Amino acid sequence: MEPFTAHTQGTHQIYPSENGLSYTITGKDGKREGFIKYDSVESVYVESISSQSRFTFIWLAMLVILIFIAMIALEGFFIKVIALSVLTLMGSFLLFDHYSQENQPCLVIQSNGFSARFPLEKDLADYELKNLMGTILEYVNADNFTHASVNRVFIPR
């Protein structure tokens, strides 16, 4: 079957089948494939992942203190210049790493305590997001649910 996640990144795909959703996630840590049964899906929602600034600035404050300690404790001009250069490069990389990570929306399918996250395109319009979630919820809805006596209601978050 065709994947219906046209708006996810190319490395993440979701394929509907008769009994559940098959997915493929390819990332820096390798390729993961899995299967989520329709009747075990607890929720489908979108979350935005953002980095927290306070931890970066706490590390930078500790780096500044370390630079002052190094300047006082080290003898010799050349050793101080090397230490200052290395610590400044460390701080620069910390800031670069923090600000180069972009906020990214993710589609999350939660099932029995397990969550599968699928990064979405950054410029996804609201109607496209609603269509994507609606399509997933159509597959998860009561037609594919094996326990007809249980009424399942999905509420968008």
PDB file of C-alpha atoms in Angstrom:
ATOM      1  CA  MET A   1       0.000   0.000   0.000  1.00  0.00           C
ATOM      2  CA  GLU A   2       0.975   3.589  -0.497  1.00  0.00           C
ATOM      3  CA  PRO A   3       2.251   5.476   2.540  1.00  0.00           C
ATOM      4  CA  PHE A   4      -0.220   8.170   3.548  1.00  0.00           C
ATOM      5  CA  THR A   5       2.333  10.357   5.264  1.00  0.00           C
ATOM      6  CA  ALA A   6       3.233  12.518   2.323  1.00  0.00           C
ATOM      7  CA  HIS A   7       4.060  15.387   4.666  1.00  0.00           C
ATOM      8  CA  THR A   8       6.534  13.548   6.870  1.00  0.00           C
ATOM      9  CA  GLN A   9      10.229  13.688   6.213  1.00  0.00           C
ATOM     10  CA  GLY A  10      11.458  11.281   3.547  1.00  0.00           C
ATOM     11  CA  THR A  11      13.144   9.047   6.101  1.00  0.00           C
ATOM     12  CA  HIS A  12       9.888   8.341   7.987  1.00  0.00           C
ATOM     13  CA  GLN A  13       6.986   6.442   6.437  1.00  0.00           C
ATOM     14  CA  ILE A  14       3.674   5.025   7.700  1.00  0.00           C
ATOM     15  CA  TYR A  15       1.874   2.318   5.714  1.00  0.00           C
ATOM     16  CA  PRO A  16      -1.723   1.288   6.481  1.00  0.00           C
ATOM     17  CA  SER A  17      -2.696  -2.397   6.305  1.00  0.00           C
ATOM     18  CA  GLU A  18      -5.705  -4.501   7.285  1.00  0.00           C
ATOM     19  CA  ASN A  19      -4.676  -5.040  10.917  1.00  0.00           C
ATOM     20  CA  GLY A  20      -2.528  -2.038  11.744  1.00  0.00           C
ATOM     21  CA  LEU A  21       0.037   0.563  10.797  1.00  0.00           C
ATOM     22  CA  SER A  22       3.485  -0.448   9.607  1.00  0.00           C
ATOM     23  CA  TYR A  23       6.156   2.192   9.958  1.00  0.00           C
ATOM     24  CA  THR A  24       9.755   2.783   8.970  1.00  0.00           C
ATOM     25  CA  ILE A  25      11.981   5.316  10.747  1.00  0.00           C
ATOM     26  CA  THR A  26      15.471   5.929   9.381  1.00  0.00           C
ATOM     27  CA  GLY A  27      17.725   8.183  11.414  1.00  0.00           C
ATOM     28  CA  LYS A  28      21.250   8.706  12.656  1.00  0.00           C
ATOM     29  CA  ASP A  29      20.955   5.668  14.906  1.00  0.00           C
ATOM     30  CA  GLY A  30      19.907   3.312  12.122  1.00  0.00           C
ATOM     31  CA  LYS A  31      16.689   2.026  10.637  1.00  0.00           C
ATOM     32  CA  ARG A  32      13.727   0.925  12.751  1.00  0.00           C
ATOM     33  CA  GLU A  33      10.651  -0.800  11.495  1.00  0.00           C
ATOM     34  CA  GLY A  34       7.561  -1.713  13.440  1.00  0.00           C
ATOM     35  CA  PHE A  35       3.888  -2.468  13.481  1.00  0.00           C
ATOM     36  CA  ILE A  36       1.105  -0.944  15.593  1.00  0.00           C
ATOM     37  CA  LYS A  37      -2.230  -2.774  15.752  1.00  0.00           C
ATOM     38  CA  TYR A  38      -5.249  -0.549  15.234  1.00  0.00           C
ATOM     39  CA  ASP A  39      -6.989  -1.701  18.405  1.00  0.00           C
ATOM     40  CA  SER A  40      -3.939  -0.891  20.563  1.00  0.00           C
ATOM     41  CA  VAL A  41      -3.662   2.759  19.455  1.00  0.00           C
ATOM     42  CA  GLU A  42      -4.371   4.980  22.453  1.00  0.00           C
ATOM     43  CA  SER A  43      -3.819   8.413  20.944  1.00  0.00           C
ATOM     44  CA  VAL A  44      -2.643  10.275  17.869  1.00  0.00           C
ATOM     45  CA  TYR A  45      -1.399  13.823  18.348  1.00  0.00           C
ATOM     46  CA  VAL A  46       1.076  16.421  17.155  1.00  0.00           C
ATOM     47  CA  GLU A  47       3.752  17.837  19.427  1.00  0.00           C
ATOM     48  CA  SER A  48       6.446  20.389  18.832  1.00  0.00           C
ATOM     49  CA  ILE A  49       9.935  19.520  20.026  1.00  0.00           C
ATOM     50  CA  SER A  50      11.956  22.507  21.160  1.00  0.00           C
ATOM     51  CA  SER A  51      15.281  22.736  22.887  1.00  0.00           C
ATOM     52  CA  GLN A  52      15.422  24.226  26.366  1.00  0.00           C
ATOM     53  CA  SER A  53      17.604  27.307  26.669  1.00  0.00           C
ATOM     54  CA  ARG A  54      18.153  27.298  30.405  1.00  0.00           C
ATOM     55  CA  PHE A  55      20.349  24.194  30.383  1.00  0.00           C
ATOM     56  CA  THR A  56      22.543  25.640  27.639  1.00  0.00           C
ATOM     57  CA  PHE A  57      23.046  28.854  29.573  1.00  0.00           C
ATOM     58  CA  ILE A  58      23.768  26.961  32.812  1.00  0.00           C
ATOM     59  CA  TRP A  59      26.525  25.070  30.978  1.00  0.00           C
ATOM     60  CA  LEU A  60      27.845  28.345  29.559  1.00  0.00           C
ATOM     61  CA  ALA A  61      27.933  29.893  33.037  1.00  0.00           C
ATOM     62  CA  MET A  62      29.886  26.899  34.333  1.00  0.00           C
ATOM     63  CA  LEU A  63      32.259  27.264  31.371  1.00  0.00           C
ATOM     64  CA  VAL A  64      32.915  30.929  32.225  1.00  0.00           C
ATOM     65  CA  ILE A  65      33.704  29.931  35.827  1.00  0.00           C
ATOM     66  CA  LEU A  66      36.037  27.226  34.516  1.00  0.00           C
ATOM     67  CA  ILE A  67      37.794  29.794  32.314  1.00  0.00           C
ATOM     68  CA  PHE A  68      38.395  32.081  35.308  1.00  0.00           C
ATOM     69  CA  ILE A  69      39.728  29.179  37.383  1.00  0.00           C
ATOM     70  CA  ALA A  70      42.023  28.137  34.529  1.00  0.00           C
ATOM     71  CA  MET A  71      43.360  31.690  34.131  1.00  0.00           C
ATOM     72  CA  ILE A  72      44.162  31.918  37.850  1.00  0.00           C
ATOM     73  CA  ALA A  73      45.537  28.404  38.313  1.00  0.00           C
ATOM     74  CA  LEU A  74      47.674  28.048  35.191  1.00  0.00           C
ATOM     75  CA  GLU A  75      51.177  29.446  35.035  1.00  0.00           C
ATOM     76  CA  GLY A  76      52.681  30.714  31.824  1.00  0.00           C
ATOM     77  CA  PHE A  77      51.233  32.846  29.087  1.00  0.00           C
ATOM     78  CA  PHE A  78      51.289  30.161  26.365  1.00  0.00           C
ATOM     79  CA  ILE A  79      49.400  27.594  28.494  1.00  0.00           C
ATOM     80  CA  LYS A  80      46.771  30.219  29.390  1.00  0.00           C
ATOM     81  CA  VAL A  81      46.251  31.092  25.705  1.00  0.00           C
ATOM     82  CA  ILE A  82      45.810  27.413  24.781  1.00  0.00           C
ATOM     83  CA  ALA A  83      43.365  26.804  27.657  1.00  0.00           C
ATOM     84  CA  LEU A  84      41.401  29.950  26.825  1.00  0.00           C
ATOM     85  CA  SER A  85      41.238  28.956  23.139  1.00  0.00           C
ATOM     86  CA  VAL A  86      40.030  25.414  23.886  1.00  0.00           C
ATOM     87  CA  LEU A  87      37.401  26.560  26.384  1.00  0.00           C
ATOM     88  CA  THR A  88      36.188  29.315  24.032  1.00  0.00           C
ATOM     89  CA  LEU A  89      35.823  26.765  21.224  1.00  0.00           C
ATOM     90  CA  MET A  90      33.859  24.513  23.580  1.00  0.00           C
ATOM     91  CA  GLY A  91      31.477  27.363  24.438  1.00  0.00           C
ATOM     92  CA  SER A  92      31.110  28.336  20.781  1.00  0.00           C
ATOM     93  CA  PHE A  93      30.218  24.779  19.843  1.00  0.00           C
ATOM     94  CA  LEU A  94      27.692  24.606  22.683  1.00  0.00           C
ATOM     95  CA  LEU A  95      25.955  27.758  21.414  1.00  0.00           C
ATOM     96  CA  PHE A  96      26.100  26.585  17.796  1.00  0.00           C
ATOM     97  CA  ASP A  97      24.606  23.221  18.736  1.00  0.00           C
ATOM     98  CA  HIS A  98      21.802  24.870  20.697  1.00  0.00           C
ATOM     99  CA  TYR A  99      20.800  27.392  18.021  1.00  0.00           C
ATOM    100  CA  SER A 100      21.245  25.079  15.025  1.00  0.00           C
ATOM    101  CA  GLN A 101      18.556  22.699  16.314  1.00  0.00           C
ATOM    102  CA  GLU A 102      15.246  23.852  14.932  1.00  0.00           C
ATOM    103  CA  ASN A 103      11.834  23.430  16.501  1.00  0.00           C
ATOM    104  CA  GLN A 104      10.111  20.649  14.650  1.00  0.00           C
ATOM    105  CA  PRO A 105       6.559  19.338  14.817  1.00  0.00           C
ATOM    106  CA  CYS A 106       6.177  15.566  15.192  1.00  0.00           C
ATOM    107  CA  LEU A 107       3.220  13.270  14.658  1.00  0.00           C
ATOM    108  CA  VAL A 108       3.026  10.920  17.659  1.00  0.00           C
ATOM    109  CA  ILE A 109       1.138   7.625  17.657  1.00  0.00           C
ATOM    110  CA  GLN A 110       0.906   6.242  21.175  1.00  0.00           C
ATOM    111  CA  SER A 111       0.126   2.594  21.776  1.00  0.00           C
ATOM    112  CA  ASN A 112       0.277   0.693  25.092  1.00  0.00           C
ATOM    113  CA  GLY A 113       2.916   2.975  26.600  1.00  0.00           C
ATOM    114  CA  PHE A 114       4.976   3.047  23.384  1.00  0.00           C
ATOM    115  CA  SER A 115       5.211   6.190  21.252  1.00  0.00           C
ATOM    116  CA  ALA A 116       6.298   6.370  17.636  1.00  0.00           C
ATOM    117  CA  ARG A 117       7.377   9.893  16.593  1.00  0.00           C
ATOM    118  CA  PHE A 118       7.352  10.952  12.961  1.00  0.00           C
ATOM    119  CA  PRO A 119       8.930  14.360  12.200  1.00  0.00           C
ATOM    120  CA  LEU A 120       6.750  16.491   9.933  1.00  0.00           C
ATOM    121  CA  GLU A 121       7.652  19.175   7.433  1.00  0.00           C
ATOM    122  CA  LYS A 122       8.227  22.575   9.028  1.00  0.00           C
ATOM    123  CA  ASP A 123       5.912  24.551   6.742  1.00  0.00           C
ATOM    124  CA  LEU A 124       2.921  22.211   7.026  1.00  0.00           C
ATOM    125  CA  ALA A 125      -0.375  24.109   6.825  1.00  0.00           C
ATOM    126  CA  ASP A 126      -3.134  23.524   9.377  1.00  0.00           C
ATOM    127  CA  TYR A 127      -5.499  21.941   6.861  1.00  0.00           C
ATOM    128  CA  GLU A 128      -2.767  19.540   5.674  1.00  0.00           C
ATOM    129  CA  LEU A 129      -2.093  18.535   9.276  1.00  0.00           C
ATOM    130  CA  LYS A 130      -5.814  17.975   9.912  1.00  0.00           C
ATOM    131  CA  ASN A 131      -6.089  15.883   6.728  1.00  0.00           C
ATOM    132  CA  LEU A 132      -3.108  13.755   7.773  1.00  0.00           C
ATOM    133  CA  MET A 133      -4.449  13.154  11.279  1.00  0.00           C
ATOM    134  CA  GLY A 134      -7.943  12.531   9.885  1.00  0.00           C
ATOM    135  CA  THR A 135      -6.599   9.905   7.506  1.00  0.00           C
ATOM    136  CA  ILE A 136      -4.761   8.123  10.298  1.00  0.00           C
ATOM    137  CA  LEU A 137      -7.803   8.270  12.562  1.00  0.00           C
ATOM    138  CA  GLU A 138      -9.994   6.851   9.773  1.00  0.00           C
ATOM    139  CA  TYR A 139      -7.806   3.758   9.701  1.00  0.00           C
ATOM    140  CA  VAL A 140      -7.749   3.516  13.506  1.00  0.00           C
ATOM    141  CA  ASN A 141     -11.490   4.132  13.850  1.00  0.00           C
ATOM    142  CA  ALA A 142     -14.160   1.563  14.732  1.00  0.00           C
ATOM    143  CA  ASP A 143     -14.147  -0.166  11.329  1.00  0.00           C
ATOM    144  CA  ASN A 144     -10.780  -1.724  12.125  1.00  0.00           C
ATOM    145  CA  PHE A 145     -11.370  -2.191  15.844  1.00  0.00           C
ATOM    146  CA  THR A 146     -11.902  -5.846  16.805  1.00  0.00           C
ATOM    147  CA  HIS A 147     -13.781  -5.267  20.085  1.00  0.00           C
ATOM    148  CA  ALA A 148     -17.137  -3.901  18.909  1.00  0.00           C
ATOM    149  CA  SER A 149     -18.519  -3.725  22.461  1.00  0.00           C
ATOM    150  CA  VAL A 150     -16.043  -1.008  23.436  1.00  0.00           C
ATOM    151  CA  ASN A 151     -16.797   2.478  22.170  1.00  0.00           C
ATOM    152  CA  ARG A 152     -13.568   4.340  21.372  1.00  0.00           C
ATOM    153  CA  VAL A 153     -13.607   8.115  21.039  1.00  0.00           C
ATOM    154  CA  PHE A 154     -10.595  10.007  19.730  1.00  0.00           C
ATOM    155  CA  ILE A 155     -10.341  13.632  20.739  1.00  0.00           C
ATOM    156  CA  PRO A 156      -7.838  15.867  18.893  1.00  0.00           C
ATOM    157  CA  ARG A 157      -5.336  17.564  21.177  1.00  0.00           C
TER     158      ARG A 157
END
